Short mmCIF file of C-alpha atoms in Angstrom, two decimals:
data_model
loop_
_atom_site.label_atom_id
_atom_site.label_comp_id
_atom_site.label_asym_id
_atom_site.label_seq_id
_atom_site.Cartn_x
_atom_site.Cartn_y
_atom_site.Cartn_z
CA MET P 1011 44.63 112.02 132.94
CA ASN P 1012 45.96 115.51 132.73
CA PRO P 1013 48.56 115.78 135.52
CA LEU P 1014 47.11 119.69 136.44
CA SER P 1015 42.93 118.15 135.84
CA ARG P 1016 41.37 118.93 139.48
CA GLN P 1017 38.53 117.44 140.99
CA GLU P 1018 37.24 120.96 142.37
CA PRO P 1019 36.88 123.34 140.20
CA TYR P 1020 38.53 126.57 141.11
CA VAL P 1021 37.00 130.39 140.49
CA ILE P 1022 37.40 133.38 140.69
CA GLN P 1023 35.79 136.43 139.64
CA ARG P 1024 36.24 140.27 139.02
CA GLU P 1025 34.45 143.34 138.48
CA VAL P 1026 34.90 145.81 135.42
CA LYS P 1027 34.13 149.17 135.68
CA PRO P 1028 33.54 150.74 132.25
CA LEU P 1029 35.54 154.02 131.10
CA ASP P 1030 38.02 152.45 133.65
CA PHE P 1031 41.19 152.91 131.88
CA LEU P 1032 43.27 153.44 135.12
CA ALA P 1033 41.88 150.18 136.40
CA ALA P 1034 41.76 148.40 133.34
CA GLY P 1035 44.10 144.85 132.85
CA GLU P 1036 44.27 144.43 136.11
CA THR P 1037 41.96 141.41 136.16
CA ALA P 1038 44.22 139.94 133.55
CA SER P 1039 46.87 140.36 135.29
CA ASP P 1040 46.27 139.27 138.37
CA PHE P 1041 44.00 135.64 136.61
CA LYS P 1042 48.01 135.75 135.67
CA GLU P 1043 49.27 135.02 139.05
CA THR P 1044 46.58 133.78 140.42
CA LEU P 1045 47.59 130.51 137.46
CA LYS P 1046 51.01 130.50 137.92
CA SER P 1047 50.63 130.94 141.57
CA LEU P 1048 49.10 126.92 140.68
CA GLY P 1049 51.20 125.78 138.52
CA ILE P 1050 49.53 126.43 135.41
CA PRO P 1051 52.67 125.94 133.08
CA PRO P 1052 53.57 129.89 131.59
CA GLU P 1053 52.12 128.92 127.93
CA ILE P 1054 48.75 128.54 129.17
CA CYS P 1055 48.83 131.16 132.01
CA ARG P 1056 50.17 133.14 128.49
CA LYS P 1057 47.10 132.37 126.32
CA ALA P 1058 44.55 132.82 129.57
CA SER P 1059 45.79 136.67 130.46
CA ILE P 1060 45.85 137.85 126.42
CA VAL P 1061 42.33 135.93 126.71
CA THR P 1062 41.49 138.29 129.77
CA TYR P 1063 43.02 141.17 129.24
CA GLU P 1064 40.96 141.41 125.36
CA ALA P 1065 37.63 139.94 126.98
CA GLU P 1066 38.27 142.70 129.89
CA MET P 1067 38.71 145.20 128.02
CA ASN P 1068 35.53 144.79 125.63
CA ALA P 1069 33.72 144.70 128.54
CA VAL P 1070 35.45 148.34 129.68
CA ILE P 1071 35.26 149.99 126.69
CA HIS P 1072 31.77 148.44 124.78
CA GLY P 1073 30.14 146.63 127.66
CA GLY P 1074 29.28 149.32 130.20
CA GLY P 1075 31.71 147.49 132.88
CA GLY P 1076 31.04 143.42 133.46
CA ILE P 1077 32.41 140.25 135.93
CA ILE P 1078 34.61 138.34 134.54
CA ALA P 1079 35.49 135.38 136.17
CA LEU P 1080 38.19 132.06 135.13
CA GLU P 1081 37.36 128.74 136.21
CA LEU P 1082 40.14 125.87 136.76
CA ALA P 1083 38.53 122.58 136.54
CA GLY P 1084 39.55 118.86 134.61
CA ASP P 1085 41.07 119.56 131.88
CA ARG P 1086 40.66 123.26 130.72
CA ILE P 1087 40.28 126.67 132.07
CA THR P 1088 37.43 129.30 131.42
CA ILE P 1089 37.10 132.51 130.72
CA VAL P 1090 33.31 133.83 131.45
CA ALA P 1091 33.44 137.32 130.22
CA SER P 1092 29.91 139.00 130.92
CA ASP P 1093 28.02 142.25 130.57
CA GLU P 1094 24.89 144.69 130.50
CA GLY P 1095 26.43 145.99 127.34
CA PRO P 1096 24.52 146.60 124.49
CA GLY P 1097 25.08 143.61 122.86
CA ILE P 1098 27.19 143.05 119.78
CA GLU P 1099 25.43 143.43 116.56
CA ASN P 1100 27.28 141.26 113.86
CA VAL P 1101 28.99 138.88 115.56
CA SER P 1102 30.71 137.14 112.85
CA LEU P 1103 31.85 141.15 111.49
CA ALA P 1104 33.08 141.53 115.07
CA MET P 1105 35.46 138.10 114.32
CA GLN P 1106 36.56 140.25 111.29
CA GLU P 1107 40.48 141.23 112.57
CA GLY P 1108 40.04 145.42 111.68
CA TYR P 1109 36.27 145.87 112.26
CA THR P 1110 35.25 148.00 114.83
CA THR P 1111 32.55 150.05 116.26
CA ALA P 1112 35.17 152.29 119.30
CA PRO P 1113 34.83 155.71 118.63
CA ASP P 1114 38.02 158.21 117.71
CA SER P 1115 38.94 158.53 121.42
CA ILE P 1116 39.45 155.64 121.64
CA ARG P 1117 41.56 154.12 119.44
CA GLU P 1118 43.47 157.20 120.09
CA LEU P 1119 44.78 155.09 122.41
CA GLY P 1120 45.22 152.63 120.51
CA PHE P 1121 42.45 150.21 121.52
CA GLY P 1122 39.76 149.26 119.07
CA ALA P 1123 42.25 148.75 116.32
CA GLY P 1124 39.85 145.70 115.47
CA MET P 1125 42.02 142.71 116.55
CA GLY P 1126 39.41 142.22 120.41
CA LEU P 1127 38.30 138.83 119.17
CA PRO P 1128 39.92 138.08 117.09
CA ASN P 1129 42.77 137.50 119.82
CA ILE P 1130 40.38 136.13 122.10
CA LYS P 1131 39.51 133.50 118.91
CA LYS P 1132 43.45 133.54 118.72
CA TYR P 1133 43.95 132.12 122.03
CA SER P 1134 41.18 130.40 123.22
CA ASP P 1135 40.30 126.25 122.21
CA GLU P 1136 36.61 126.52 122.12
CA LEU P 1137 35.33 130.16 122.14
CA GLU P 1138 31.63 131.34 122.35
CA ILE P 1139 29.32 134.24 122.55
CA GLU P 1140 25.68 134.98 122.93
CA THR P 1141 25.11 137.82 122.69
CA GLU P 1142 21.27 139.88 122.20
CA LEU P 1143 21.02 143.78 120.93
CA GLY P 1144 20.05 145.91 124.21
CA LYS P 1145 20.03 143.14 126.20
CA GLY P 1146 24.04 142.58 126.82
CA THR P 1147 26.61 139.85 125.49
CA THR P 1148 28.11 136.50 127.74
CA LEU P 1149 31.71 135.41 125.78
CA ARG P 1150 33.18 131.75 127.45
CA ALA P 1151 36.19 130.83 126.35
CA VAL P 1152 38.01 127.01 126.67
CA ILE P 1153 42.37 127.08 126.95
CA LEU P 1154 43.37 123.29 127.31
CA LEU P 1155 45.40 122.72 130.13
CA ASP P 1156 47.18 120.15 127.08
CA PRO P 1157 46.19 121.20 123.46
CA SER P 1158 47.53 118.37 122.04
CA GLY P 1159 45.22 116.39 119.69
CA GLU P 1160 41.84 118.83 121.07
CA GLU P 1161 40.76 120.58 117.45
CA VAL P 1162 39.64 124.01 117.93
CA SER P 1163 36.18 124.96 117.20
CA ASP P 1164 34.66 128.35 117.94
CA LEU P 1165 30.35 128.26 118.17
CA CYS P 1166 29.28 131.51 118.01
CA ARG P 1167 25.44 132.02 118.69
CA THR P 1168 23.57 135.43 117.87
CA VAL P 1169 20.11 134.55 120.80
CA MET L 1482 72.33 143.57 125.72
CA LYS L 1483 71.77 145.24 129.64
CA ILE L 1484 69.11 147.86 130.03
CA ARG L 1485 71.85 150.48 131.07
CA ASP L 1486 74.05 149.78 128.13
CA ILE L 1487 70.84 149.85 125.94
CA LEU L 1488 69.90 153.79 126.76
CA GLY L 1489 73.01 154.33 127.34
CA ASN L 1490 74.55 153.97 123.55
CA LEU L 1491 71.36 155.27 122.87
CA GLU L 1492 70.99 159.41 122.27
CA GLY L 1493 68.68 162.13 124.08
CA VAL L 1494 67.08 159.30 126.31
CA THR L 1495 65.33 161.03 129.62
CA THR L 1496 65.14 157.80 132.01
CA HIS L 1497 61.12 158.41 134.10
CA VAL L 1498 61.60 154.95 135.54
CA ALA L 1499 64.83 153.10 136.16
CA ALA L 1500 64.34 149.23 136.78
CA GLY L 1501 66.22 145.98 135.80
CA GLU L 1502 69.63 148.21 134.97
CA ASP L 1503 71.15 144.78 134.70
CA VAL L 1504 67.98 142.62 133.00
CA GLU L 1505 69.14 140.99 129.65
CA ILE L 1506 67.33 142.38 126.13
CA THR L 1507 67.81 140.69 123.89
CA ARG L 1508 65.00 140.86 121.75
CA GLY L 1509 62.37 143.99 121.14
CA PHE L 1510 59.17 144.79 119.32
CA VAL L 1511 57.36 147.76 117.97
CA GLY L 1512 53.84 148.87 117.92
CA ASP L 1513 50.79 152.02 119.14
CA LEU L 1514 47.74 148.86 119.12
CA LEU L 1515 48.01 147.88 122.46
CA SER L 1516 46.03 144.22 120.86
CA PHE L 1517 48.27 143.75 118.55
CA VAL L 1518 50.64 144.23 121.03
CA MET L 1519 49.49 142.23 123.01
CA GLY L 1520 48.57 139.00 120.72
CA SER L 1521 52.34 139.51 118.09
CA ALA L 1522 54.81 140.84 121.30
CA PRO L 1523 57.34 138.17 121.80
CA GLU L 1524 57.36 138.06 126.17
CA LYS L 1525 60.74 139.66 127.47
CA ALA L 1526 60.65 142.24 125.17
CA LEU L 1527 61.50 145.48 125.01
CA TRP L 1528 58.27 147.73 124.07
CA VAL L 1529 58.94 150.67 121.21
CA THR L 1530 55.82 153.24 121.38
CA ILE L 1531 54.33 156.18 121.24
CA GLN L 1532 51.41 155.61 123.15
CA ASN L 1533 52.45 157.29 126.49
CA HIS L 1534 49.31 156.56 129.27
CA VAL L 1535 49.13 153.43 131.73
CA ASN L 1536 47.31 151.04 129.48
CA VAL L 1537 50.80 150.81 128.35
CA ALA L 1538 52.14 149.10 131.67
CA ALA L 1539 49.51 147.30 131.93
CA VAL L 1540 49.53 145.02 128.54
CA ALA L 1541 53.55 145.73 129.72
CA LEU L 1542 53.72 143.81 132.80
CA LEU L 1543 51.23 140.94 130.71
CA LYS L 1544 53.97 140.41 128.14
CA GLU L 1545 56.81 140.95 130.77
CA VAL L 1546 58.11 143.58 128.98
CA PRO L 1547 61.64 145.03 131.08
CA LEU L 1548 61.63 147.83 128.87
CA VAL L 1549 59.42 151.34 127.26
CA LEU L 1550 61.10 153.21 124.97
CA LEU L 1551 58.68 156.24 124.59
CA ALA L 1552 59.81 157.36 120.94
CA SER L 1553 59.29 160.44 119.68
CA GLY L 1554 60.11 162.13 122.97
CA ARG L 1555 56.80 161.26 123.95
CA VAL L 1556 56.06 162.02 128.25
CA PRO L 1557 54.35 159.56 130.00
CA SER L 1558 51.55 160.19 131.85
CA LEU L 1559 52.24 161.12 135.56
CA GLU L 1560 50.16 157.25 135.77
CA LEU L 1561 52.60 155.37 133.58
CA LYS L 1562 55.62 156.17 135.30
CA ASP L 1563 53.59 155.81 138.90
CA GLN L 1564 52.76 152.14 137.53
CA CYS L 1565 56.09 151.62 135.62
CA HIS L 1566 57.70 152.06 139.10
CA LYS L 1567 55.97 149.98 141.04
CA GLU L 1568 55.55 147.10 138.51
CA GLY L 1569 59.03 147.30 138.37
CA ILE L 1570 59.49 148.15 134.60
CA ALA L 1571 61.78 150.49 132.92
CA LEU L 1572 60.54 153.41 131.46
CA ALA L 1573 62.58 156.14 128.80
CA SER L 1574 61.66 158.28 126.10
CA VAL L 1575 64.00 158.50 123.62
CA ASN L 1576 63.57 161.52 121.49
CA MET L 1577 64.02 159.71 117.99
CA ASP L 1578 61.12 158.27 115.99
CA SER L 1579 60.54 154.88 116.62
CA PHE L 1580 61.19 153.88 113.15
CA GLU L 1581 65.20 155.37 114.14
CA VAL L 1582 64.60 153.85 117.66
CA CYS L 1583 64.49 150.72 116.11
CA GLY L 1584 67.38 150.81 113.62
CA ARG L 1585 69.97 151.89 116.66
CA LEU L 1586 68.32 148.83 118.27
CA PHE L 1587 68.94 146.48 115.33
CA ALA L 1588 72.19 148.14 115.20
CA MET L 1589 72.61 146.98 118.66
CA GLY L 1590 71.69 143.37 118.58
CA VAL L 1591 68.44 143.32 119.27
CA ARG L 1592 65.75 141.16 117.24
CA ASN L 1593 61.99 140.52 116.62
#
């Protein structure tokens, strides 16, 4: 059993407001500090913060805001980002590096480069996306505390 | 190389936030796409960019960037300056463009 495994899940969640670029990144920073304070190895904290940041920016830019939750239980960290935005029309396309639906005004700020979901996939050990057009998107990314020997899987589902 | 020496050796520098002047930096990264920097930059590296808005601080904080260099004389937004001050991230503008800044840094021994 992983020495970092926990019996009781540790859960925190934060609200992300739409187009609030001033606060964007605070949730990722907050989660990273929390994980560090819990003794999670730096490399795992780094992965979790990148995944959170990208999920947070997606909620800020595309999702009309949302809720980002961090759960630490057993052998894994799970980051769940839920929004009630427009949904993702084509998840496969959105997973491709460089594909973006962000407007020019957002792209000029250095966002919307089409690397958000690919970064999340890259730094997650498991990734599941549930999305429904006009209803919203829920992304669930798992980061294993001890990823050695685990196979990377991803499951993308469009409802 | 210490932050103070890096800034001292570059020409046309305007320091907006002085922080961690004795912090040693060996690595650097250049990029203006924030997700690219998030996904690819090494931690604790200095960052050369032309982005001058507040989210630069958010990315810098997550990547533990000790020094942000705004190339082409870009002036930081007030929010970026405030946030860097709050988080202890050194922030300076350099008149040279990103290419030339990186060349100078490489010559000083800063590597990717």
